[in-house]
Amino acid sequence: MLKLLVSGSHPLIEYVKIEIEKRRESIQKLTVQEIDSKHILNHPNYMNNNDILICGVVLAERLRKLNVRGQLVPLRVQTQDFIKALVKASKYSKQICIVNYYKEFITEDTYFNAEGLKGLLGFNIQQYVYTSTENAEEVVKMLSEDTKNVIIGSGLIVSLAKKQGLHGVLWYGQETIQLSVNIAFDILKARVLERSNQKRQSIVMENFNEGVINLNRMNRIMNINQAAIDLLGLDKDKNYESLFISDVLDNSELLNETLSPKKLTDRILKYQNKTLIVDKHLIYVNKQIDGNVIIFSDVETLQQKENKVRRKLNKKFEGAKYTFDDIIGQSNQMIKAKLKAEKFAKADAHVLILGESGTGKELFAQSIHNASRRANHPFVAVNCAAIPENLLESEFFGYSDGAFTGALKGGKPGLFEVAHNGTIFLDEIGELPLSMQAKLLRVLQEKDVRRVGSAAPIPIDVRVISATNVNLMAGVKSGEFRMDLYYRIAVLNLFLPNLNQRKNDIGLLLKRFTVNNYPNLYPIIERHFADLLQLLDSHKWEGNVREFENTIERLFAYIGTDLDIEKELIVEYLEESINENYYLLNKADSVNETFQEQIKEVEFLKIQEALERTNGNKQEAAKILGISRSTLWRKFNEANSTK
């Protein structure tokens, strides 16, 4: 709380308070206190450093000799106010007595002297001094013996003169009082601003995650924040300000570098059981070192922040959504695969998942990640066959600023950097070219990456889960896959059964797919479940679960909104859905037939089917197929012309 003290006598004290009240709203929580000069003289420690005292000039001089704390604002009588007091006093008498505390008011240092004023204005001016309140009473009583005397002085002298029946004139006018009060409030505002800045500085320092220590030129601590106390393992309840840094830090490399006159940037230092990254900034005043500021962080904490930043910048790689609960299967093969995968999740070795396309390799990879110690860190899935060979290195390992034409300003982290502390899933790893296999092997061995265009290694901690639907050992024997890389990625092997090996899971898959995607059609599936399951069991699923889901999706498209569909029709729809996949799959073996030709044949079959259902009504057939009548006619004619 800010405190403004006022020392003086009436009526001066009232005039000062009036001026203070005019400005009081500009300073919040200001305490104004009237105080006797004798109390301060007898108790020089009464004031603290933040107090401000408005008082007479002589009292201010005496208090300074006593080294009183706080800020003193003397009421220096302004020349204009003193002349006004003389003019006012002359109206009562030409015998003017100036009474001042401790010394004569008009001295050789003033702009005028008593003899000069006497000659100029025709006054008879006499000066008197007093050293205490009692002495002041004696002086005024003595002057009252001549009733022609008029007294000019402070509030105390004026009040004593009036008690003795004399005219007393206060030499403090509006200009003097306003000037002193303005000075006092300027100091108060500066104190408020200083406190605000200190509060801001304190908030900044205390909200720094980094430790901050501010030292003066003698290496004494001026400021130390809570983060520094925590990082250094210091006593939280102790006040460290003004202590030598050497009395606070253990004898260590950190202390030696702190005492050194050299600047530090990103210096890695050990202190107790922590690894710190330290910056030291030297403070220069008049080209001389006036101290330094040390800023340091815990490397482990920085790495955790880096991981958060990576995840925020790469939200699409933020995590895996599937767990072992999402894996459907009651067959022995699936139960064994799931139990094995759950064991693998507890380990941290690299995993190779083997299985045909569509057997759920990424589903297992995500589940392993989410059951591992890396679950709260990134899961990055990469299809090795989908990235052009000339982009593989920059995608996997990133690139630095200006590495090549078109490179993003500031560079870009690679997928391995994004996956730091988490898991990277390399699907179709068998498609990697040999040149990339060698670079991947080096990353797994050295546990760091080098961005394209940079020689600086970036440490990474990544678990690799790979997947393939080809025989990697055959690739090793033929020289298409590196043996050393194979043994790096295949520490743990997980074999996934195809759908034909787990036919008793098909019913579960059908129900789960329906509930998750078409819950409104579930009653239909449940009503005709036995007939549908018989047909599904008899089919050879060469595309595994992916083909199965595609077939069921097509079935639901045929059903549409027909909730009362008959058994014969839904079975017919399912047969068509299965046969279309089979037809496309077998037609794909034809060397001479393009994919577009296969699509046209399927379109022709569907148009024929729609026309049969509508007895040749093209308008109704187009409506069933969701196309215009002209489009139906055009596609029908195109298909006929190629036959």
PDB file of C-alpha atoms in Angstrom, residues 98 140 152 169 218 254 282 308 312 395 418 528 537 553:
ATOM      1  CA  ILE A  98       9.728  36.749   9.219  1.00  0.00           C
ATOM      2  CA  VAL A 140       6.061  34.764  18.902  1.00  0.00           C
ATOM      3  CA  ILE A 152       5.030  35.826   8.156  1.00  0.00           C
ATOM      4  CA  VAL A 169       0.389  35.537   7.134  1.00  0.00           C
ATOM      5  CA  MET A 218      29.542  -9.365  -7.782  1.00  0.00           C
ATOM      6  CA  LEU A 254      27.346 -25.252 -14.036  1.00  0.00           C
ATOM      7  CA  LEU A 282      26.017 -10.751 -20.247  1.00  0.00           C
ATOM      8  CA  LYS A 308       3.711 -32.138 -28.151  1.00  0.00           C
ATOM      9  CA  LYS A 312       0.095 -30.545 -32.920  1.00  0.00           C
ATOM     10  CA  GLU A 395       9.243 -38.013 -46.749  1.00  0.00           C
ATOM     11  CA  VAL A 418       7.005 -36.987 -36.355  1.00  0.00           C
ATOM     12  CA  HIS A 528     -32.331 -63.579 -43.220  1.00  0.00           C
ATOM     13  CA  ASP A 537     -19.457 -69.236 -46.225  1.00  0.00           C
ATOM     14  CA  GLU A 553     -21.574 -52.407 -48.741  1.00  0.00           C
TER      15      GLU A 553
END
